[in-house]
XYZ file of C-alpha atoms in Angstrom:
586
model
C 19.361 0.496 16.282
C 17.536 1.692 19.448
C 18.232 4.920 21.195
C 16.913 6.641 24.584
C 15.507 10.590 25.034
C 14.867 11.422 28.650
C 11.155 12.949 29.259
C 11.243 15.622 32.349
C 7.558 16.165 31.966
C 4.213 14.131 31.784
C 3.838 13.671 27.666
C 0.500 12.969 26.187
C 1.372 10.630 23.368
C -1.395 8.841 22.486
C -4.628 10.926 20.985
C -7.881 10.151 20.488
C -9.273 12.195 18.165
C -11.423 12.197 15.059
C -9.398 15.044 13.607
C -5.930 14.522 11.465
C -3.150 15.206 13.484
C -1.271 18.442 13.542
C 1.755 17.268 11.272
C -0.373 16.042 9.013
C -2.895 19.140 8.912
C 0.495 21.362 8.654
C 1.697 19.425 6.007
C -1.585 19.173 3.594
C -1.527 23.107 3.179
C 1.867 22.650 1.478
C 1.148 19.647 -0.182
C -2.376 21.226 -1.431
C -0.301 24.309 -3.130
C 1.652 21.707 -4.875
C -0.388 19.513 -6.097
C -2.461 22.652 -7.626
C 0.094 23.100 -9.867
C 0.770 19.588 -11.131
C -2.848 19.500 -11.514
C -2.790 22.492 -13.799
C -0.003 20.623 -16.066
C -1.741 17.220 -16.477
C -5.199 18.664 -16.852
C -4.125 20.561 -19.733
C -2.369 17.493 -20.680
C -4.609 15.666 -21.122
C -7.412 17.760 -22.616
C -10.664 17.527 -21.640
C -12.775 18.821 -24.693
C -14.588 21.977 -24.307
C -13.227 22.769 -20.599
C -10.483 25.355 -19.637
C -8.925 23.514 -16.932
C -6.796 26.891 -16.719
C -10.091 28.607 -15.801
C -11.158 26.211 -13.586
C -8.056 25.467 -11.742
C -8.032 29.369 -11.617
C -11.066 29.492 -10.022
C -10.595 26.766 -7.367
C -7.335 26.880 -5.960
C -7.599 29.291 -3.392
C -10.666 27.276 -1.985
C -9.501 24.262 -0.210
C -12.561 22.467 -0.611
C -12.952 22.833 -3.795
C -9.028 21.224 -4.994
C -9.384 17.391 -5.743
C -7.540 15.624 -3.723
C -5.721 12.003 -5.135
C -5.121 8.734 -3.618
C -3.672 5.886 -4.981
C -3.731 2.488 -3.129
C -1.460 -0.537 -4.569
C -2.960 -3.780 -2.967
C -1.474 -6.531 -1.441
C -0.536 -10.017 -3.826
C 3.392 -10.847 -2.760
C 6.030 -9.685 -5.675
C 3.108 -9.933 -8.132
C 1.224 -6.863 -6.826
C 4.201 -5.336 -5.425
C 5.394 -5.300 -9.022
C 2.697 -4.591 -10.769
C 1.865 -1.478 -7.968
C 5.683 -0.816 -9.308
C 3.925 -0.496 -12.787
C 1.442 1.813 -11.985
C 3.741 4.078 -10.148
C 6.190 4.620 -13.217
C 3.060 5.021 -15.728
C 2.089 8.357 -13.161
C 5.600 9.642 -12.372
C 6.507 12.639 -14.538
C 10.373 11.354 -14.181
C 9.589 8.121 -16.184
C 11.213 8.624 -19.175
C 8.594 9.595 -22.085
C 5.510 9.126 -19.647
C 4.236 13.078 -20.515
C 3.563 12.021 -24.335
C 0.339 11.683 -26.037
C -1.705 8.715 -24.254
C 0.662 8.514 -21.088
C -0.354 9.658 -17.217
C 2.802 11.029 -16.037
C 2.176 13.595 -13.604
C -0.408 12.066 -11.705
C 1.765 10.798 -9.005
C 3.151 14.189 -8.589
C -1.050 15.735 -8.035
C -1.496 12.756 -5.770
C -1.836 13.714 -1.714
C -1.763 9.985 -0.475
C -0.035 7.037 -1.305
C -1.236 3.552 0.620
C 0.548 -0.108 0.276
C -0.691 -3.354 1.806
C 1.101 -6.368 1.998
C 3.109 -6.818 -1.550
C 2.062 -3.126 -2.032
C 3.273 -2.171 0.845
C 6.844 -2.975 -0.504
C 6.428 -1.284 -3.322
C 5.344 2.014 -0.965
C 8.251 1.678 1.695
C 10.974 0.513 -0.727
C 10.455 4.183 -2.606
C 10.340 5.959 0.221
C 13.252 4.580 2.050
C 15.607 5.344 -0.740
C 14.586 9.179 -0.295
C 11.056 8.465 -3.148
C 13.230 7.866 -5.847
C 11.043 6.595 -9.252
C 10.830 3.238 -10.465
C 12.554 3.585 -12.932
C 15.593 4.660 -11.838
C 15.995 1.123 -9.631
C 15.036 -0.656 -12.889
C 17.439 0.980 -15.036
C 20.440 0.998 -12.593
C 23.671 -1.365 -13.579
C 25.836 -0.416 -11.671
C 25.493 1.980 -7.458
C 23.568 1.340 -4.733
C 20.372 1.122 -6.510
C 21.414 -1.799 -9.118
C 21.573 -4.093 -6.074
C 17.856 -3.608 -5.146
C 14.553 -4.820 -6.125
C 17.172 -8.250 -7.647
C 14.584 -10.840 -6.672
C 16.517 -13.598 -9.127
C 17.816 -13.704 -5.778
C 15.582 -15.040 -3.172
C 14.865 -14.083 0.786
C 16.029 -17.723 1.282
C 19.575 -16.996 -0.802
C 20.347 -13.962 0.544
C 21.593 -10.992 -1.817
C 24.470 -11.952 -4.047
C 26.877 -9.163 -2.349
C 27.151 -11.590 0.831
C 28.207 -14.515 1.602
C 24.920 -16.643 2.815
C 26.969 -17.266 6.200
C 27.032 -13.896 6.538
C 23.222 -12.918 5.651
C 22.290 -15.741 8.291
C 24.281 -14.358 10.612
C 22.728 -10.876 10.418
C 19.548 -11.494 9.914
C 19.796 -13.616 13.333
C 22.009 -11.351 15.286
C 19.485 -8.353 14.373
C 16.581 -9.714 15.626
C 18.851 -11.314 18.929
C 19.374 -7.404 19.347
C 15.683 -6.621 19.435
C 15.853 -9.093 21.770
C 18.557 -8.064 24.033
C 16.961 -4.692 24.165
C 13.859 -5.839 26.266
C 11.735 -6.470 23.333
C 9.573 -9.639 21.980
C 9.982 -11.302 18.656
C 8.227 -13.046 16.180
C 8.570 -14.800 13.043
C 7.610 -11.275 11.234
C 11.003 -10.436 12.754
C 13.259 -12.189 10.570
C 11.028 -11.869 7.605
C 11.199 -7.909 7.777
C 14.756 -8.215 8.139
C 14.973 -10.707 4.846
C 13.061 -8.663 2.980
C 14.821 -5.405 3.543
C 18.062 -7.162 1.786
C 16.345 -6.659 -1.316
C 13.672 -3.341 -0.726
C 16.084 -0.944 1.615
C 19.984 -1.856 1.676
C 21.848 -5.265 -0.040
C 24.464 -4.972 2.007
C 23.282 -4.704 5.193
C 19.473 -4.626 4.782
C 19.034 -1.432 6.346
C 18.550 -2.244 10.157
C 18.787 1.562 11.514
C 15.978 2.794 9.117
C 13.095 3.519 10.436
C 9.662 4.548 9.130
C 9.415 7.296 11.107
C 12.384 9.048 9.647
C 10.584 9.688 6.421
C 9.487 12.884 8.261
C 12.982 14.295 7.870
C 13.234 13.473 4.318
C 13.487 16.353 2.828
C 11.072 16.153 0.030
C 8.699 14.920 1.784
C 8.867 17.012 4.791
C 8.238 19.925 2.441
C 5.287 17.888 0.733
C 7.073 17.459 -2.240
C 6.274 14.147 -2.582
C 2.653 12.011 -1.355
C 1.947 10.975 2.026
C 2.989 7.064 2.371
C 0.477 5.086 4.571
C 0.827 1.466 5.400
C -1.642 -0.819 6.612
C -2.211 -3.825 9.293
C -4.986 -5.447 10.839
C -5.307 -5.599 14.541
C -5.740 -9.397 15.977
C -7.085 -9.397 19.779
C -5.084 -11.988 21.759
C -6.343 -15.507 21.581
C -8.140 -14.395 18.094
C -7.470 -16.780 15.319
C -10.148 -15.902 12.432
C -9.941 -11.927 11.787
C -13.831 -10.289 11.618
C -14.435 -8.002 8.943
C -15.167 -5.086 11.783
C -11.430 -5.355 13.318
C -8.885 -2.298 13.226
C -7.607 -1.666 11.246
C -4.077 0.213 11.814
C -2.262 2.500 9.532
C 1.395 3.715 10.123
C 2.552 7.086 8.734
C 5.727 8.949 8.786
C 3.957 10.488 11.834
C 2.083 8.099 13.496
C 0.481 4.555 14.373
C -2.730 3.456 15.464
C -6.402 3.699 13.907
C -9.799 6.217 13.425
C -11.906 2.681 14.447
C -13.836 2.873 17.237
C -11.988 0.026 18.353
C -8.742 2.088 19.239
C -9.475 5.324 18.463
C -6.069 6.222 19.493
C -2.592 7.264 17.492
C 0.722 7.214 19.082
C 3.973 8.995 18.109
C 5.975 6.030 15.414
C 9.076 7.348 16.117
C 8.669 6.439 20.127
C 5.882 3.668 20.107
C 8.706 1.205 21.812
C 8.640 3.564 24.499
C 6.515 2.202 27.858
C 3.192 3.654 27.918
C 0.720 3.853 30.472
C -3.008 5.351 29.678
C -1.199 7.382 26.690
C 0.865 8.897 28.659
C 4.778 8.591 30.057
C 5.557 8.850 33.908
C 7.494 12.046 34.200
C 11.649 10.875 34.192
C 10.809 7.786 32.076
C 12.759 7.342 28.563
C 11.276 7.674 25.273
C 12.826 4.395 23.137
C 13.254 5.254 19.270
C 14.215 2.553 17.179
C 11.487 -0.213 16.726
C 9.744 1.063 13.960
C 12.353 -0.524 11.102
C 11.095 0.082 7.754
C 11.879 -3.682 7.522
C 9.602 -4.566 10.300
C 6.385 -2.469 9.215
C 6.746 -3.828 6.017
C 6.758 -7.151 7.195
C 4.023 -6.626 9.637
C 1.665 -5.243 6.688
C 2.796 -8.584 4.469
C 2.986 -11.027 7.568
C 1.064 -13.835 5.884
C 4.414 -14.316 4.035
C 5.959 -15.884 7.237
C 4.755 -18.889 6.088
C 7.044 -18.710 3.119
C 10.248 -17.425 4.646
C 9.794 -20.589 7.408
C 11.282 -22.325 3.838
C 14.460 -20.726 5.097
C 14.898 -23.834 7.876
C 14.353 -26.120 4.973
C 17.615 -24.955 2.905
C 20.712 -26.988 3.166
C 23.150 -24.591 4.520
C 20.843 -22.988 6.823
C 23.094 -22.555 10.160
C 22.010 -24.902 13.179
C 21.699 -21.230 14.997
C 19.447 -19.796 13.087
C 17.207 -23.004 12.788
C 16.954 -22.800 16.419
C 15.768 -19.501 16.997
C 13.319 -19.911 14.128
C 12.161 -23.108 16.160
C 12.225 -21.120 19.453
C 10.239 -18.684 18.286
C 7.704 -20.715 16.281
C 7.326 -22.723 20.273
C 6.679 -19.642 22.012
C 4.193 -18.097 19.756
C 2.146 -20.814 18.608
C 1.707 -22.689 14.953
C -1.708 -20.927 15.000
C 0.017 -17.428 15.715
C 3.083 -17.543 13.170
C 1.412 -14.979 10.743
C 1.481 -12.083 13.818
C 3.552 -9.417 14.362
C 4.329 -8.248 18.195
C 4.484 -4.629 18.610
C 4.769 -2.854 21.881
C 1.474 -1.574 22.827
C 1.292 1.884 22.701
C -2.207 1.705 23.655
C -1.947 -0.148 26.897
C -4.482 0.716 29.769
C -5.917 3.484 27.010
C -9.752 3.098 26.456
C -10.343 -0.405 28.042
C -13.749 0.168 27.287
C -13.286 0.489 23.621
C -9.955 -0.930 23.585
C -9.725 -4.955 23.410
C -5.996 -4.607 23.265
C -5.608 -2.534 26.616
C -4.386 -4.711 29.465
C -1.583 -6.333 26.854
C 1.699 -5.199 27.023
C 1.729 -6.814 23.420
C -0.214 -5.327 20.733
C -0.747 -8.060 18.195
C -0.825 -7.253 14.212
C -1.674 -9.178 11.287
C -0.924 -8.858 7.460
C -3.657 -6.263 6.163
C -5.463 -8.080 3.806
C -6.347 -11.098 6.008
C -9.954 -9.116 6.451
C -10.208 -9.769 2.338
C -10.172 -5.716 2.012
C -7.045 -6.457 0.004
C -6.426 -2.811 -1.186
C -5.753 -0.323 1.461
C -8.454 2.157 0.963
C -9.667 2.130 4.267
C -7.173 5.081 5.533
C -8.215 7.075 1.855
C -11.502 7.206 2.686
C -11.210 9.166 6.233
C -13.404 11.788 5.639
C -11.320 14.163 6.932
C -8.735 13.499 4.447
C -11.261 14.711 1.785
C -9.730 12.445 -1.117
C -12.070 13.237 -4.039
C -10.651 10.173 -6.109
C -8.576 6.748 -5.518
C -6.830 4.809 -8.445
C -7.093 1.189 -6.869
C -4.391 -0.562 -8.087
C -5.601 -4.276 -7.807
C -2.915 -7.270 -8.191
C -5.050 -9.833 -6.896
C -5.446 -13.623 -7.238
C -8.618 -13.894 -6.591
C -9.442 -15.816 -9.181
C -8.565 -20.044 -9.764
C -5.772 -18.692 -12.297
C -4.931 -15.640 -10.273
C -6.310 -12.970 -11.327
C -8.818 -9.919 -9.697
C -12.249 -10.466 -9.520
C -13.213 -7.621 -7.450
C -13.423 -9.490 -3.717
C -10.762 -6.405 -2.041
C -13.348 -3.511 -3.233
C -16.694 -5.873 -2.462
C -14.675 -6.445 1.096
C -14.614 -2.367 1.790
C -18.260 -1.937 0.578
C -19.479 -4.534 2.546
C -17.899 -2.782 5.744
C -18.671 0.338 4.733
C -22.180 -0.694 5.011
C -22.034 -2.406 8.221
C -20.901 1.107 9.668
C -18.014 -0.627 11.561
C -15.740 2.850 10.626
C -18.133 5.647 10.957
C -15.281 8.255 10.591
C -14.981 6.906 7.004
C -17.208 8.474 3.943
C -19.309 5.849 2.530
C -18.187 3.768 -0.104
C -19.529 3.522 -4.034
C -22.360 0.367 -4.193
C -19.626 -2.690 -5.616
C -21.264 -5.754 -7.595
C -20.671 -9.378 -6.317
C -17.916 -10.916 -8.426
C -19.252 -13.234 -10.597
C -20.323 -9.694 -11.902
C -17.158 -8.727 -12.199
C -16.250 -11.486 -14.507
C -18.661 -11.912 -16.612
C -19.400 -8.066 -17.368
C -15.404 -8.106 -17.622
C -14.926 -5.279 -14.860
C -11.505 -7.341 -13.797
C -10.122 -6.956 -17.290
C -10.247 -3.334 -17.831
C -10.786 0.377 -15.667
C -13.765 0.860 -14.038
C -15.246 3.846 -12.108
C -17.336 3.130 -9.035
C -19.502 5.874 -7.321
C -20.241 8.172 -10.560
C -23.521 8.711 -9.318
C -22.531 9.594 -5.593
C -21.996 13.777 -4.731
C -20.046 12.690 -1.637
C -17.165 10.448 -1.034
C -14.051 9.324 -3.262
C -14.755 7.909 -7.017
C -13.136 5.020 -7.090
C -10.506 4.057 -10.390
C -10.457 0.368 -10.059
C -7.055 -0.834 -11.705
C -7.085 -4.801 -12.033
C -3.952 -6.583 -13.401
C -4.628 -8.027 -16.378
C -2.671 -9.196 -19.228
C -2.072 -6.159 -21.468
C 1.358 -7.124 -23.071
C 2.350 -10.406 -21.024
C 0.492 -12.905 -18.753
C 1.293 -11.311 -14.971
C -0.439 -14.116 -12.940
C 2.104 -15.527 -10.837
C 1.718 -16.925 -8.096
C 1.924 -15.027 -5.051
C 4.284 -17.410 -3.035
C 6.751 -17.166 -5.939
C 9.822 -15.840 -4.029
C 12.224 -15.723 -7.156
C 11.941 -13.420 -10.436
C 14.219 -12.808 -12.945
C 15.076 -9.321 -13.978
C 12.882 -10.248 -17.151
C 10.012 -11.533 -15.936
C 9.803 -8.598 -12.922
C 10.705 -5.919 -15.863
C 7.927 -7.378 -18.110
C 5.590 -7.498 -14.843
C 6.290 -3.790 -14.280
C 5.495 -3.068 -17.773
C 2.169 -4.582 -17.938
C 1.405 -2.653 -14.513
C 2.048 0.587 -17.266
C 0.072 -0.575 -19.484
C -3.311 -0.983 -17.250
C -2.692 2.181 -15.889
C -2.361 3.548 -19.129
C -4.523 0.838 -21.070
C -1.329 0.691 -23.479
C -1.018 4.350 -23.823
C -4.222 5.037 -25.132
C -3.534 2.046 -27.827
C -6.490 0.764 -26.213
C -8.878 3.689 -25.641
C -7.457 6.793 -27.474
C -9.244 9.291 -24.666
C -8.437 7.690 -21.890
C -5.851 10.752 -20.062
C -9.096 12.624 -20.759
C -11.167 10.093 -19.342
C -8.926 9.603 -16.377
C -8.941 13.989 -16.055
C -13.026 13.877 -15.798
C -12.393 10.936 -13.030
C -10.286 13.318 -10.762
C -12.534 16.303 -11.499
C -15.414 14.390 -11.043
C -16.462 15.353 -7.281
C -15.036 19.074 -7.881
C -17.309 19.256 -10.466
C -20.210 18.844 -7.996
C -18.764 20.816 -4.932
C -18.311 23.996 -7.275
C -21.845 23.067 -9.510
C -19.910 23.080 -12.461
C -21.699 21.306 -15.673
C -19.970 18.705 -16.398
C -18.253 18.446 -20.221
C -19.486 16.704 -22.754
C -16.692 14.673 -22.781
C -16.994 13.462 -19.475
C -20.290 12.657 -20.011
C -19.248 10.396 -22.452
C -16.437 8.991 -20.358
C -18.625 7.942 -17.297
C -20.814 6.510 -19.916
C -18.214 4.221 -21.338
C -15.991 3.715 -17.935
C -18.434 3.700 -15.108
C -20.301 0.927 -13.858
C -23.474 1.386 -14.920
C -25.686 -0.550 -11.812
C -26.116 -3.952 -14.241
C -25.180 -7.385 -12.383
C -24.605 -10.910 -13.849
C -23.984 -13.058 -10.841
C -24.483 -16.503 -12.966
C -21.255 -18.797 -12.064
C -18.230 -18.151 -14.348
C -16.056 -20.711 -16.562
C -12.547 -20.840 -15.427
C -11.611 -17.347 -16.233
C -8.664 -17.576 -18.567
C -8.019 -13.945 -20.224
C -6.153 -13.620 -23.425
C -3.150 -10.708 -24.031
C -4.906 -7.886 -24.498
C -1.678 -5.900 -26.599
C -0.647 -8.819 -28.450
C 3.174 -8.525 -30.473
C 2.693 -5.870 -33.430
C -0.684 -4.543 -32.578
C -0.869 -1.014 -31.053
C 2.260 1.036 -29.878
C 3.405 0.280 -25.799
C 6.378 2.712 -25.332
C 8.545 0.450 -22.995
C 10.556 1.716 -19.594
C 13.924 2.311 -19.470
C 15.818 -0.061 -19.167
C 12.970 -2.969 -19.147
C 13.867 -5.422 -21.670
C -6.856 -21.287 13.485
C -3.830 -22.135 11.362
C -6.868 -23.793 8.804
C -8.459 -20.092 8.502
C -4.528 -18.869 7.380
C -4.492 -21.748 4.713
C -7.485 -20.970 3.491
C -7.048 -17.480 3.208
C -4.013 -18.778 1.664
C -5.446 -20.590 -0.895
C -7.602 -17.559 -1.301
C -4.466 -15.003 -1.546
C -2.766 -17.405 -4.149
């Protein structure tokens, strides 16, 4: 699980720089060449009126800053968003079976340069990944292999998978962390919550405790940018902090890298080695590099730590072992009731920029679920400006609403910071109406483009669940699906990518081809089409606001039995401030 590599020089490890890092830089000029060509294929696709998009793919490929670039972002929201992320994904994956017919996206995912998760979203990211980016579908579909035993949520982080014997998934999950433990390093609750939820997003059997985040990079697709760049997300907490400000870091960990572009940290360390002893970003000459502590398990379940609170049911089941009750306990003592939604990571960053720094004379460094600052979609890392996305598809499952559904709070929470100027390493983000707007203009119901009248920084695809072909609000503590009710969930997430294959709005691949080209379009002063003219007239928020107070906001089934054609999948028949954001989150 941990390993040791002998240093025999002074290593700089952790960088301060506004600039991407060198494996990432190396890997975009692959990745640019090919996404060119699945541009080419779903432009054409999906046929954008008067405009060659042979021509004008011709004419901007060899300029680098002229290709769109695409993000997509699945929020946070438990097994409701990862789910419903899970949706989206199929509806732009050219493998999902009939997703490049008339009305369908597939494709997109294969243009796309960055893919973020937070939270439930970030299980939906790291579960792909881990099982070498494999598509949706192909979990979904399985009955019988290695992947027929994943994504089975019928049984619960509190049962254990049904391969084991729940003896035996107490014991590992306890003797896994005890070996974090043994190895010199501290614990926390997200511990054995990453380890729970890897059972069912990485390995049944054993949940996976050798896999680490970090070894993306070898993946082979990926290391020859085959595939999109996965980013997850995490808030920094300061020691002592209990309420998280809507200027803290936040920190993103790639196949590459941890640590954040906020002035705040400034700083990126090496994933692979972050549980090695640093000192001013650097290692004494003969010290050790230790690999190992970035799990896939354990980033996941530092980017969705607010769900402690629900695996702490584990100490209420009847056959829980006394053992494992008492480590739980242990652990809940030394940390702190207020502190059970952290996650302790060895500090990279210690004694490095104490004047920036808050975090620099901890050996600790303390994280927090990402969506605890209300930015509940991970666009934050998208909108780097060196990363020059051109346009993010913000895939929002949300319960922001009384009945739980997206009212727009994530994207008001990024444009609010944006504004503040807390990241100024970040392009500014599109002008977002308050959400009673939202509502009652019915921007949470269907796609919405934000930032059609900006030249600069990403437009901005805003995806909310909604009910399209079945009602998708669960609750995000729900901890048990059935293979019906998480099938039909992934469907609907199709559909509002899709809006029901076009059952909805017949142009919409067009309209969704204008989005992407959108910022090209204005880099290269090309007129814009006709028909994109009349897509940002129908799809892009147009400036009005209605903040009046809503009724209870109670959407009907948009697709309802009978009524339009939705090709189905494969094979889918201050511990107050964490309750309320609880409450909020729910």
């Amino acid at each position: 699980m941990f390993f040791t590599q002998l240093i025999h020089s002074v290593v700089l490890l952790a960088l301060a720089t506004p600039n991407l890092s060198s494996e990432e830089s190396k890997w975009l000029e692959q990745r640019d060449k090919n996404t060119g060509a699945a541009l080419r294929d779903i432009l054409k696709r999906f046929d954008i009126g008067n405009l060659d998009t042979d021509s004008y793919l011709d004419s901007i490929l060899s300029d680098d800053d002229a290709l769109p670039r695409i993000g997509i972002a699945i929020s946070g929201g438990g097994y409701r968003a990862m789910m419903n992320g899970a949706g989206a994904i199929a509806a732009f994956d050219n493998r999902t079976t009939g997703s490049s017919s008339k009305g369908h996206l597939g494709g997109i995912l294969q243009a796309t340069t960055y893919l973020s998760g937070l939270s439930g979203g970030s299980w939906t990211v790291g579960s792909l990944y881990t099982q070498n980016f494999t598509s949706v579908e192909s979990i979904i579909s399985a009955k019988t292999g290695f992947l027929s035993t994943l994504w089975q949520f019928d049984d619960s982080i509190i049962k254990g998978p049904a391969g084991l014997r729940r003896s035996q998934y107490y014991r590992q999950l306890y003797q896994d962390v005890n070996d974090k433990v043994d190895a010199g390093f501290n614990k926390s609750i997200t511990d054995y919550w990453g380890r729970a939820l890897s059972y069912q997003l990485v390995n049944a059997s054993d949940g996976g405790p050798a896999y680490t985040f970090s070894s993306i990079a070898n993946d082979t697709d990926f290391a020859t940018a085959k595939t999109p760049m996965p980013i997850i997300v995490a808030i920094e907490r300061t020691t002592g902090q209990i309420q998280i400000a809507t200027n803290s870091t936040i920190v993103e960990f790639n196949p590459w890298e941890m640590g954040s572009y906020d002035p705040g940290l400034s700083a990126f360390a090496p994933l692979k080695y972050v549980g090695s002893s640093f000192n001013n970003g650097t290692l004494k000459r003969g010290s050790h590099c230790i690999a190992g502590v970035d799990n896939v398990g354990f980033v996941m379940g530092t980017s969705a730590s607010l769900f402690n609170q629900a695996f702490l049911q584990i100490g209420k089941a009847d056959d829980a072992p006394d053992f494992l009750v008492k480590a739980i306990n242990n652990t809940l003592a030394d940390i702190g009731e207020e502190n059970r939604d952290i996650a302790n990571w060895p500090n990279p960053f210690y004694k490095y920029n104490p004047k920036n720094n808050s975090n620099a004379e901890t050996t600790i460094l303390t994280l927090v679920d990402g969506g605890e600052d209300l930015q509940n979609i991970p666009l934050h890392p998208l909108l780097l400006s060196e990363r020059k996305v051109d346009v993010i598809f913000a895939v929002d499952g949300s319960a922001d609403t009384k009945t739980r559904w997206p009212n727009g709070t994530a994207l008001v929470a990024t444009y609010q910071r944006s504004k503040e100027g807390t990241s100024p390493q970040n392009n500014d983000f599109p002008e977002i109406p308050y959400q009673n707007t939202f509502v009652n203009l019915g921007l949470n119901k269907q796609p919405t483009f934000f930032g059609c009248g900006n030249s600069t920084g990403p437009l901005i695809i805003y995806l909310p669940n909604a009910p399209y072909t079945t009602q998708s609000n669960f609750t995000t503590f729900d901890l048990e699906y059935s293979d019906t009710d998480r099938n039909n969930v992934i469907q609907n997430g199709y559909n509002v990518a899709t809006m029901g294959n076009g059952t909805v709005v017949e142009n919409w691949p067009a309209c969704i081809g204008c989005a992407i080209l959108a910022r090209s379009f204005v880099r290269t002063k090309t007129a814009v089409p006709s028909q994109c003219e009349d897509c940002f007239k129908t799809f892009c928020w147009n400036g009005t606001s209605n903040d009046t107070v809503p009724g209870i906001y109670e959407p009907d089934q948009i697709i309802e039995s009978g009524v339009g054609v939705v090709a189905p999948l494969k094979g889918v028949a201050g511990f107050a401030l964490l309750l309320s954001f609880m409450l909020f989150y729910m």
